[in-house]
Amino acid sequence: AQSVTQLDSHVSVSEGTPVLLRCNYSSSYSPSLFWYVQHPNKGLQLLLKYTSAATLVKGINGFEAEFKKSETSFHLTKPSAHMSDAAEYFCVVRGNTGGFKTIFGAGTRLFVKA
Amino acid sequence: DAMVIQNPRYQVTQFGKPVTLSCSQTLNHNVMYWYQQKSSQAPKLLFHYYDKDFNNEADTPDNFQSRRPNTSFCFLDIRSPGLGDAAMYLCATSRGLAEGRGETQYFGPGTRLLVL
C-alpha cells in the first residue's frame, strides 16, 4: 500500500528566510514523487519531481527537494522565501504498482510574513 | 500558452439541476482526469480516461459521469447536484500511465462550482 504524509498543515516563515515543507511517504515499490503548488483559486502547478534519477531534484522558482530512501522522505526546501511563495503545497506519490494510483498528501499551507 | 483549459472558471447551478463542466487540452495526451477538491482538502480523483477507456474510482458517486468525445475534450456531468457537490473541479492530463517513470500530470486552472 502507498501513502503520503505531509507533516505540517501550516508553515509560517518570514520573507528572506528558508522554507522547509516536510513529506514522508510509504510505498512497496520505487515510487515517483512530486511537489505541486496551488495558489488561491488556481490549478496545481508542478514544482519538481523525482523519478529514481538524481536524489536531489531542482525545480522551478528556486525550490528543491531531496529524496532520502532510508528516511522515506521527500522534503521541499527553498533558501529564501518570497511573498509570492505563499500558497498551498501538495506532495504526491505515484507508484509502479501495476495499476493506476496517485496519492495526494493533505497539503501544507505556507504563509510568508513581510 | 494554455495547455489544459477549463470552462467556465466559475459555475453556479441550482440544487438538482444538471450541470456540465468542460476541459480541453492542447498536449495531445492520452489520459485525462477529473478531480474534486473541497475547501482546504487535497484533490480527490473521480475518474480518468485512458484514450477512450473510462476508469471510475470505486467511491465516486453515480451522480458523477464523464464523456470524452475525442482526444482533446473531456466533460464532467453532474446529474443532480447537491449542496455537498460544491467544490473546485480540476481537470488534468498525462501522456500515459507510466507510474514508475514518473508520468507528470498537467492541471487546468479548475472550475469552482457553487450549488444554490
Coordinates of N, CA and C in Angstrom, one line a residue:
Chain A
A1 N 0.8 -1.2 0.0 CA 0.0 0.0 0.0 C 0.9 1.2 0.0
Q2 N 0.3 2.3 -0.6 CA 1.1 3.5 -0.7 C 0.4 4.6 0.2
S3 N 1.2 5.5 0.7 CA 0.6 6.6 1.5 C 1.6 7.8 1.4
V4 N 1.1 8.9 1.7 CA 2.0 10.1 1.8 C 1.5 11.0 3.0
T5 N 2.4 11.5 3.8 CA 2.1 12.3 4.9 C 2.8 13.6 4.9
Q6 N 2.1 14.7 4.8 CA 2.7 16.0 5.0 C 2.6 16.4 6.4
L7 N 3.8 16.5 7.0 CA 3.9 16.6 8.5 C 3.3 17.9 9.1
D8 N 3.2 18.9 8.3 CA 2.7 20.2 8.8 C 1.5 20.7 8.0
S9 N 0.4 21.0 8.6 CA -0.7 21.6 7.9 C -0.5 23.0 7.5
H10 N 0.3 23.7 8.4 CA 0.6 25.1 8.2 C 2.1 25.4 8.5
V11 N 2.7 26.2 7.7 CA 4.1 26.7 8.0 C 4.1 28.2 7.7
S12 N 4.7 28.9 8.7 CA 4.8 30.3 8.6 C 6.3 30.7 8.6
V13 N 6.8 31.5 7.7 CA 8.1 32.0 7.6 C 8.2 33.5 7.3
S14 N 9.3 34.1 7.6 CA 9.4 35.5 7.2 C 10.1 35.6 5.9
E15 N 9.8 36.6 5.2 CA 10.4 36.8 3.8 C 11.9 36.8 4.0
G16 N 12.6 36.1 3.1 CA 14.0 36.0 3.1 C 14.6 34.9 3.9
T17 N 13.8 34.2 4.7 CA 14.3 33.1 5.5 C 14.0 31.8 4.8
P18 N 14.7 30.7 5.2 CA 14.5 29.4 4.5 C 13.1 28.8 4.7
V19 N 12.7 28.0 3.7 CA 11.5 27.3 3.7 C 11.7 25.8 3.8
L20 N 11.0 25.1 4.7 CA 11.1 23.6 4.7 C 9.7 23.1 4.9
L21 N 9.3 22.3 3.9 CA 8.0 21.7 3.9 C 8.2 20.2 3.9
R22 N 7.7 19.5 4.9 CA 8.1 18.1 5.1 C 7.1 17.1 4.5
C23 N 7.6 16.0 3.9 CA 6.8 15.0 3.3 C 7.4 13.6 3.5
N24 N 6.7 12.7 4.1 CA 7.1 11.3 4.2 C 6.2 10.4 3.4
Y25 N 6.7 9.4 2.8 CA 5.9 8.5 2.0 C 6.1 7.1 2.4
S26 N 5.1 6.3 2.0 CA 5.2 4.8 2.2 C 4.9 4.2 0.9
S27 N 5.7 3.3 0.4 CA 5.4 2.6 -0.9 C 6.2 1.3 -0.9
S28 N 5.5 0.3 -1.4 CA 6.1 -1.0 -1.6 C 7.0 -1.1 -2.8
Y29 N 6.9 -0.2 -3.6 CA 7.7 -0.2 -4.9 C 8.4 1.2 -4.9
S30 N 9.4 1.2 -5.9 CA 10.1 2.5 -6.1 C 9.1 3.5 -6.6
P31 N 8.8 4.5 -5.8 CA 7.8 5.5 -6.2 C 8.4 6.6 -7.1
S32 N 7.5 7.3 -7.7 CA 7.8 8.7 -8.2 C 7.1 9.7 -7.3
L33 N 7.8 10.7 -7.0 CA 7.3 11.7 -6.1 C 7.3 13.1 -6.7
F34 N 6.3 13.8 -6.4 CA 6.1 15.2 -7.0 C 5.8 16.2 -5.9
W35 N 6.1 17.4 -6.1 CA 5.6 18.5 -5.4 C 4.8 19.5 -6.3
Y36 N 3.6 19.8 -5.9 CA 2.8 20.7 -6.7 C 2.5 21.9 -5.8
V37 N 2.3 23.1 -6.4 CA 1.9 24.3 -5.7 C 0.6 24.8 -6.2
Q38 N -0.3 25.3 -5.3 CA -1.6 25.8 -5.7 C -1.8 27.1 -5.1
H39 N -1.9 28.1 -5.9 CA -2.2 29.5 -5.4 C -3.8 29.6 -5.3
P40 N -4.3 30.5 -4.5 CA -5.7 30.6 -4.3 C -6.5 30.6 -5.6
N41 N -7.5 29.7 -5.6 CA -8.4 29.7 -6.8 C -7.7 29.4 -8.1
K42 N -6.6 28.7 -8.0 CA -5.9 28.3 -9.2 C -5.7 26.8 -9.3
G43 N -5.3 26.3 -10.4 CA -5.0 24.9 -10.6 C -3.6 24.6 -9.9
L44 N -3.2 23.3 -10.0 CA -2.0 22.9 -9.5 C -0.8 23.0 -10.5
Q45 N 0.3 23.6 -10.0 CA 1.5 23.7 -10.9 C 2.6 22.8 -10.4
L46 N 3.2 22.1 -11.3 CA 4.3 21.2 -10.9 C 5.5 22.0 -10.5
L47 N 6.0 21.8 -9.3 CA 7.3 22.4 -8.9 C 8.5 21.5 -9.3
L48 N 8.4 20.2 -9.0 CA 9.5 19.3 -9.3 C 9.0 17.9 -9.1
K49 N 9.9 17.0 -9.6 CA 9.5 15.6 -9.5 C 10.8 14.7 -9.4
Y50 N 10.7 13.6 -8.7 CA 11.7 12.6 -8.5 C 11.3 11.3 -9.2
T51 N 12.2 10.8 -10.1 CA 11.8 9.6 -10.8 C 13.0 8.6 -10.8
S52 N 13.7 8.4 -9.7 CA 14.8 7.5 -9.5 C 16.0 7.8 -10.2
A53 N 16.2 9.1 -10.5 CA 17.5 9.5 -11.1 C 18.2 10.2 -9.9
A54 N 18.7 11.4 -10.1 CA 19.4 12.1 -9.0 C 18.5 12.3 -7.8
T55 N 19.0 12.1 -6.6 CA 18.2 12.2 -5.4 C 17.9 13.6 -5.0
L56 N 18.7 14.6 -5.5 CA 18.5 16.0 -5.2 C 17.9 16.6 -6.5
V57 N 16.6 17.0 -6.4 CA 15.9 17.5 -7.5 C 15.7 19.0 -7.4
K58 N 16.0 19.6 -8.5 CA 15.8 21.1 -8.5 C 14.6 21.4 -9.4
G59 N 13.8 22.3 -8.9 CA 12.6 22.7 -9.5 C 12.5 24.1 -9.9
I60 N 11.3 24.6 -10.1 CA 11.1 26.0 -10.5 C 11.1 26.9 -9.3
N61 N 11.3 28.2 -9.6 CA 11.2 29.2 -8.5 C 12.2 29.0 -7.4
G62 N 13.3 28.3 -7.6 CA 14.3 28.2 -6.5 C 14.0 27.0 -5.6
F63 N 13.0 26.3 -5.8 CA 12.7 25.1 -4.9 C 13.5 23.9 -5.3
E64 N 13.8 23.1 -4.3 CA 14.4 21.8 -4.5 C 14.0 20.8 -3.4
A65 N 14.2 19.6 -3.7 CA 13.8 18.5 -2.8 C 14.8 17.4 -2.9
E66 N 15.0 16.7 -1.7 CA 15.9 15.6 -1.7 C 15.2 14.3 -1.3
F67 N 15.3 13.3 -2.2 CA 14.8 12.0 -1.9 C 15.7 11.2 -1.0
K68 N 15.2 10.8 0.2 CA 16.0 10.0 1.1 C 15.3 8.7 1.4
K69 N 15.8 7.7 0.7 CA 15.1 6.4 0.8 C 15.1 5.9 2.2
S70 N 16.3 6.0 2.9 CA 16.4 5.5 4.3 C 15.4 6.1 5.2
E71 N 15.1 7.4 5.0 CA 14.1 8.1 5.8 C 12.7 8.2 5.2
T72 N 12.6 7.6 4.1 CA 11.3 7.7 3.3 C 10.7 9.1 3.3
S73 N 11.6 10.0 3.0 CA 11.2 11.4 3.0 C 11.5 12.1 1.6
F74 N 10.8 13.1 1.4 CA 11.0 14.0 0.2 C 10.6 15.4 0.5
H75 N 11.4 16.0 1.4 CA 11.1 17.3 1.9 C 11.4 18.4 0.8
L76 N 10.6 19.4 0.8 CA 10.8 20.5 -0.1 C 11.4 21.7 0.6
T77 N 12.4 22.3 -0.1 CA 13.2 23.4 0.6 C 13.3 24.6 -0.4
K78 N 13.6 25.7 0.2 CA 13.9 26.9 -0.6 C 14.8 27.8 0.3
P79 N 15.9 28.3 -0.2 CA 16.8 29.0 0.7 C 16.2 30.3 1.2
S80 N 15.4 31.0 0.4 CA 14.9 32.3 0.8 C 13.5 32.5 0.3
A81 N 12.6 32.6 1.2 CA 11.2 32.8 0.9 C 10.8 34.1 0.3
H82 N 9.9 34.1 -0.6 CA 9.4 35.3 -1.2 C 7.9 35.4 -1.0
M83 N 7.4 36.6 -0.9 CA 6.0 36.8 -0.6 C 5.1 36.0 -1.6
S84 N 5.6 35.9 -2.9 CA 4.8 35.1 -3.9 C 4.8 33.6 -3.7
D85 N 5.6 33.1 -2.7 CA 5.6 31.7 -2.4 C 4.4 31.3 -1.5
A86 N 3.7 32.3 -1.0 CA 2.5 31.9 -0.1 C 1.5 31.2 -0.9
A87 N 1.2 30.0 -0.5 CA 0.3 29.1 -1.3 C 0.1 27.8 -0.6
E88 N -0.6 26.9 -1.2 CA -0.8 25.5 -0.7 C 0.2 24.6 -1.5
Y89 N 0.8 23.7 -0.8 CA 1.8 22.8 -1.4 C 1.3 21.4 -1.2
F90 N 1.4 20.6 -2.2 CA 1.0 19.2 -2.1 C 2.1 18.3 -2.5
C91 N 2.4 17.3 -1.7 CA 3.3 16.2 -2.0 C 2.5 15.1 -2.6
V92 N 3.0 14.5 -3.7 CA 2.2 13.4 -4.4 C 3.1 12.3 -4.6
V93 N 2.6 11.1 -4.4 CA 3.3 9.9 -4.7 C 2.6 9.1 -5.8
R94 N 3.2 8.6 -6.8 CA 2.7 7.7 -7.8 C 3.6 6.5 -7.9
G95 N 3.0 5.3 -7.7 CA 3.8 4.1 -7.6 C 3.6 3.2 -8.7
N96 N 4.6 2.4 -9.0 CA 4.5 1.4 -10.1 C 4.0 0.1 -9.5
T97 N 2.7 0.2 -9.2 CA 2.0 -1.0 -8.6 C 1.4 -1.9 -9.6
G98 N 1.6 -1.6 -10.9 CA 0.9 -2.4 -11.9 C -0.5 -1.9 -12.1
G99 N -1.0 -1.0 -11.4 CA -2.3 -0.4 -11.6 C -2.2 1.1 -11.3
F100 N -3.2 1.8 -11.7 CA -3.1 3.3 -11.6 C -3.3 3.7 -10.1
K101 N -2.5 4.5 -9.6 CA -2.7 5.0 -8.2 C -1.9 6.3 -8.0
T102 N -2.5 7.4 -7.7 CA -1.9 8.6 -7.3 C -2.4 9.0 -6.0
I103 N -1.5 9.3 -5.1 CA -1.8 9.6 -3.7 C -1.4 11.0 -3.4
F104 N -2.3 11.9 -3.0 CA -2.0 13.3 -2.6 C -1.9 13.3 -1.1
G105 N -0.9 14.1 -0.7 CA -0.8 14.5 0.7 C -1.9 15.5 1.0
A106 N -2.1 15.7 2.3 CA -3.2 16.6 2.7 C -3.0 18.1 2.4
G107 N -1.7 18.4 2.1 CA -1.4 19.8 1.8 C -0.7 20.5 3.0
T108 N 0.1 21.4 2.6 CA 0.7 22.3 3.6 C 0.5 23.8 3.1
R109 N -0.1 24.6 4.0 CA -0.3 26.0 3.6 C 0.9 26.8 4.1
L110 N 1.6 27.4 3.2 CA 2.8 28.3 3.5 C 2.3 29.7 3.6
F111 N 2.6 30.3 4.8 CA 2.4 31.7 5.0 C 3.8 32.4 5.0
V112 N 3.9 33.6 4.3 CA 5.1 34.3 4.3 C 4.9 35.7 4.8
K113 N 5.6 36.0 5.9 CA 5.4 37.3 6.5 C 6.4 38.3 6.0
A114 N 6.0 39.6 5.9 CA 6.9 40.6 5.4 C 7.9 41.0 6.5
Chain B
D1 N 1.3 29.7 -23.2 CA 0.1 29.2 -23.9 C -0.6 28.2 -23.0
A2 N -1.9 28.3 -22.9 CA -2.6 27.4 -22.0 C -2.6 26.0 -22.6
M3 N -2.4 25.0 -21.8 CA -2.3 23.6 -22.2 C -3.5 22.8 -21.8
V4 N -4.0 23.1 -20.6 CA -5.2 22.5 -20.1 C -6.2 23.6 -19.8
I5 N -7.3 23.6 -20.5 CA -8.2 24.7 -20.4 C -9.5 24.2 -19.8
Q6 N -10.0 25.0 -18.8 CA -11.3 24.6 -18.2 C -12.3 25.8 -18.3
N7 N -13.5 25.4 -18.7 CA -14.5 26.4 -18.8 C -15.8 25.9 -18.2
P8 N -16.5 26.8 -17.6 CA -16.1 28.1 -17.2 C -15.2 28.1 -15.9
R9 N -14.7 29.2 -15.5 CA -13.9 29.2 -14.3 C -14.8 29.1 -13.1
Y10 N -15.9 29.7 -13.2 CA -16.9 29.7 -12.1 C -18.3 29.3 -12.7
Q11 N -18.9 28.4 -12.0 CA -20.2 27.9 -12.4 C -21.2 27.9 -11.2
V12 N -22.4 28.5 -11.4 CA -23.4 28.5 -10.4 C -24.5 27.6 -11.0
T13 N -25.0 26.7 -10.2 CA -26.2 25.9 -10.5 C -27.1 25.8 -9.4
Q14 N -28.3 25.3 -9.7 CA -29.3 25.1 -8.6 C -29.3 23.7 -8.2
F15 N -29.7 23.5 -7.0 CA -29.8 22.2 -6.4 C -30.7 21.3 -7.3
G16 N -30.1 20.2 -7.7 CA -30.8 19.2 -8.5 C -30.8 19.5 -10.0
K17 N -30.2 20.6 -10.5 CA -30.2 20.9 -11.9 C -28.9 20.4 -12.5
P18 N -29.0 19.6 -13.6 CA -27.8 19.1 -14.2 C -26.9 20.1 -14.6
V19 N -25.6 19.8 -14.5 CA -24.6 20.8 -14.9 C -23.4 20.0 -15.5
T20 N -22.8 20.7 -16.5 CA -21.6 20.1 -17.2 C -20.5 21.1 -17.2
L21 N -19.3 20.5 -16.8 CA -18.1 21.2 -16.8 C -17.2 20.7 -17.9
S22 N -16.4 21.6 -18.6 CA -15.7 21.1 -19.7 C -14.2 21.3 -19.5
C23 N -13.4 20.5 -20.2 CA -12.0 20.6 -20.2 C -11.5 20.3 -21.6
S24 N -10.5 21.0 -22.0 CA -9.8 20.7 -23.2 C -8.3 20.8 -23.1
Q25 N -7.6 20.1 -23.9 CA -6.1 20.1 -23.8 C -5.5 20.2 -25.2
T26 N -4.3 20.9 -25.2 CA -3.6 21.0 -26.5 C -2.3 20.2 -26.5
L27 N -2.2 19.3 -25.5 CA -1.0 18.5 -25.3 C -1.1 17.2 -26.1
N28 N -2.2 16.8 -26.6 CA -2.4 15.5 -27.3 C -2.1 14.3 -26.3
H29 N -2.4 14.5 -25.1 CA -2.2 13.4 -24.1 C -3.2 12.4 -24.1
N30 N -2.8 11.2 -23.8 CA -3.8 10.0 -23.8 C -4.7 10.0 -22.6
V31 N -4.3 10.5 -21.5 CA -5.0 10.4 -20.3 C -5.6 11.7 -19.9
M32 N -6.8 11.7 -19.5 CA -7.5 12.9 -18.9 C -8.2 12.5 -17.6
Y33 N -8.0 13.3 -16.6 CA -8.5 13.0 -15.2 C -9.5 14.1 -14.8
W34 N -10.4 13.7 -13.9 CA -11.2 14.7 -13.2 C -11.0 14.5 -11.7
Y35 N -10.7 15.6 -11.0 CA -10.6 15.6 -9.6 C -11.6 16.6 -8.9
Q36 N -12.0 16.2 -7.8 CA -12.8 17.1 -6.9 C -12.0 17.6 -5.8
Q37 N -12.0 18.9 -5.5 CA -11.3 19.4 -4.4 C -12.2 20.3 -3.6
K38 N -12.5 19.9 -2.4 CA -13.3 20.7 -1.5 C -12.4 21.6 -0.7
S39 N -13.0 22.6 -0.1 CA -12.2 23.6 0.6 C -11.2 23.0 1.6
S40 N -10.0 23.5 1.5 CA -8.9 23.1 2.4 C -8.6 21.6 2.4
Q41 N -8.9 20.9 1.3 CA -8.6 19.5 1.2 C -7.8 19.2 0.0
A42 N -7.2 18.0 0.0 CA -6.4 17.6 -1.2 C -7.4 17.2 -2.3
P43 N -6.9 17.3 -3.5 CA -7.8 16.8 -4.7 C -8.1 15.3 -4.5
K44 N -9.3 15.0 -4.9 CA -9.7 13.6 -4.9 C -10.1 13.1 -6.3
L45 N -9.5 12.1 -6.7 CA -9.7 11.6 -8.1 C -11.1 11.0 -8.2
L46 N -11.8 11.5 -9.2 CA -13.2 10.9 -9.5 C -13.1 9.8 -10.5
F47 N -12.4 10.1 -11.6 CA -12.2 9.1 -12.7 C -11.2 9.6 -13.7
H48 N -10.8 8.7 -14.6 CA -9.9 9.1 -15.7 C -10.2 8.3 -16.9
Y49 N -9.8 8.9 -18.0 CA -9.9 8.2 -19.3 C -8.5 7.9 -19.8
Y50 N -8.3 6.7 -20.2 CA -7.0 6.4 -21.0 C -7.5 6.2 -22.4
D51 N -7.3 7.2 -23.2 CA -7.9 7.2 -24.6 C -9.4 7.2 -24.4
K52 N -10.0 6.1 -24.9 CA -11.5 6.0 -24.8 C -11.9 5.1 -23.6
D53 N -10.9 4.5 -22.9 CA -11.3 3.7 -21.8 C -11.5 4.5 -20.6
F54 N -12.7 4.3 -20.0 CA -13.2 5.0 -18.8 C -12.8 4.2 -17.6
N55 N -12.3 4.8 -16.6 CA -11.9 4.2 -15.3 C -12.5 5.0 -14.2
N56 N -13.4 4.4 -13.5 CA -14.1 5.1 -12.4 C -13.5 4.7 -11.1
E57 N -13.3 5.6 -10.2 CA -12.8 5.3 -8.8 C -14.0 4.6 -8.1
A58 N -13.6 3.7 -7.2 CA -14.7 2.9 -6.6 C -15.7 3.7 -5.7
D59 N -15.2 4.8 -5.2 CA -16.0 5.6 -4.3 C -16.6 6.8 -5.0
T60 N -16.5 6.9 -6.3 CA -17.1 8.1 -7.0 C -18.6 7.8 -7.1
P61 N -19.4 8.8 -6.6 CA -20.9 8.6 -6.7 C -21.4 8.5 -8.1
D62 N -22.5 7.8 -8.2 CA -23.1 7.6 -9.5 C -23.6 8.9 -10.1
N63 N -23.8 9.9 -9.3 CA -24.2 11.2 -9.7 C -23.2 11.9 -10.7
F64 N -22.0 11.4 -10.7 CA -21.0 12.0 -11.5 C -20.7 11.1 -12.7
Q65 N -20.7 11.7 -13.9 CA -20.5 11.0 -15.1 C -19.4 11.8 -15.9
S66 N -18.9 11.1 -16.9 CA -17.9 11.8 -17.7 C -18.1 11.3 -19.2
R67 N -17.7 12.2 -20.1 CA -17.7 11.9 -21.5 C -16.4 12.4 -22.1
R68 N -15.9 11.6 -23.1 CA -14.7 12.1 -23.8 C -14.9 11.8 -25.3
P69 N -15.4 12.8 -26.0 CA -15.8 12.6 -27.4 C -14.6 12.5 -28.3
N70 N -13.5 13.1 -27.9 CA -12.3 13.0 -28.7 C -11.1 13.2 -27.8
T71 N -9.9 13.2 -28.4 CA -8.7 13.3 -27.6 C -8.6 14.6 -26.8
S72 N -9.1 15.7 -27.4 CA -8.9 17.0 -26.8 C -9.9 17.4 -25.7
F73 N -11.0 16.8 -25.7 CA -12.1 17.3 -24.8 C -12.5 16.2 -23.9
C74 N -12.9 16.7 -22.7 CA -13.5 15.8 -21.7 C -14.5 16.6 -20.9
F75 N -15.6 16.0 -20.6 CA -16.7 16.6 -19.8 C -17.0 15.9 -18.5
L76 N -17.3 16.7 -17.5 CA -17.8 16.2 -16.3 C -19.3 16.6 -16.2
D77 N -20.1 15.6 -16.0 CA -21.6 15.8 -15.9 C -22.0 15.5 -14.5
I78 N -22.7 16.4 -13.8 CA -23.2 16.1 -12.5 C -24.7 16.1 -12.7
R79 N -25.4 15.0 -12.5 CA -26.8 14.8 -12.9 C -27.7 15.5 -12.0
S80 N -27.5 15.5 -10.7 CA -28.4 16.2 -9.8 C -27.5 16.7 -8.7
P81 N -27.0 17.9 -8.9 CA -26.0 18.4 -7.9 C -26.7 18.7 -6.5
G82 N -26.0 18.2 -5.5 CA -26.4 18.6 -4.1 C -25.5 19.6 -3.6
L83 N -25.9 20.1 -2.4 CA -25.0 21.1 -1.7 C -23.6 20.6 -1.5
G84 N -23.5 19.4 -1.2 CA -22.2 18.8 -0.9 C -21.3 18.6 -2.1
D85 N -21.8 18.9 -3.3 CA -21.0 18.8 -4.5 C -20.3 20.2 -4.8
A86 N -20.6 21.2 -4.1 CA -19.9 22.5 -4.3 C -18.4 22.3 -4.0
A87 N -17.6 22.6 -5.0 CA -16.2 22.3 -4.8 C -15.5 22.9 -6.0
M88 N -14.1 22.8 -6.0 CA -13.3 23.1 -7.2 C -13.2 21.8 -7.9
Y89 N -13.4 21.8 -9.2 CA -13.2 20.6 -10.1 C -12.0 20.9 -11.0
L90 N -11.0 20.0 -10.8 CA -9.8 20.1 -11.6 C -9.7 19.0 -12.6
C91 N -9.3 19.5 -13.8 CA -9.0 18.5 -14.9 C -7.5 18.4 -15.0
A92 N -7.0 17.3 -15.3 CA -5.6 17.1 -15.5 C -5.4 16.1 -16.7
T93 N -4.2 16.2 -17.3 CA -3.8 15.2 -18.3 C -2.4 14.7 -18.1
S94 N -2.2 13.5 -18.7 CA -0.8 13.0 -18.7 C -0.6 12.2 -20.0
R95 N 0.6 12.1 -20.4 CA 0.9 11.4 -21.7 C 0.4 9.9 -21.6
G96 N 0.7 9.3 -20.4 CA 0.4 7.9 -20.2 C 0.1 7.6 -18.8
L97 N 0.2 6.4 -18.4 CA 0.0 5.9 -17.0 C 1.3 5.3 -16.5
A98 N 2.4 5.7 -17.0 CA 3.7 5.0 -16.6 C 4.1 5.5 -15.2
E99 N 3.5 4.9 -14.2 CA 3.7 5.4 -12.9 C 5.2 5.3 -12.5
G100 N 5.8 4.2 -12.8 CA 7.2 4.1 -12.4 C 8.2 5.0 -13.0
R101 N 7.8 5.6 -14.2 CA 8.7 6.5 -14.8 C 8.3 7.9 -14.6
G102 N 7.4 8.1 -13.6 CA 7.1 9.4 -13.1 C 6.3 10.3 -14.1
E103 N 5.2 9.7 -14.7 CA 4.4 10.5 -15.6 C 3.9 11.7 -14.9
T104 N 4.1 12.9 -15.5 CA 3.6 14.1 -14.9 C 2.2 14.4 -15.2
Q105 N 1.4 14.9 -14.3 CA 0.1 15.3 -14.6 C 0.1 16.8 -14.7
Y106 N -0.6 17.3 -15.8 CA -0.7 18.8 -16.0 C -2.1 19.2 -15.7
F107 N -2.2 20.1 -14.8 CA -3.5 20.5 -14.3 C -4.0 21.8 -15.0
G108 N -5.4 21.9 -15.2 CA -6.0 23.1 -15.6 C -6.2 24.0 -14.4
P109 N -6.8 25.2 -14.6 CA -7.0 26.2 -13.5 C -8.2 25.8 -12.6
G110 N -9.0 24.9 -13.1 CA -10.1 24.5 -12.2 C -11.4 25.3 -12.5
T111 N -12.5 24.6 -12.2 CA -13.8 25.3 -12.3 C -14.4 25.2 -10.9
R112 N -14.8 26.4 -10.3 CA -15.4 26.4 -9.0 C -16.9 26.3 -9.2
L113 N -17.5 25.3 -8.6 CA -18.9 25.1 -8.7 C -19.6 25.5 -7.4
L114 N -20.6 26.3 -7.6 CA -21.5 26.7 -6.5 C -22.9 26.2 -6.7
V115 N -23.4 25.6 -5.7 CA -24.8 25.0 -5.8 C -25.7 25.8 -4.8
L116 N -26.7 26.3 -5.4 CA -27.6 27.1 -4.6 C -28.9 26.4 -4.2

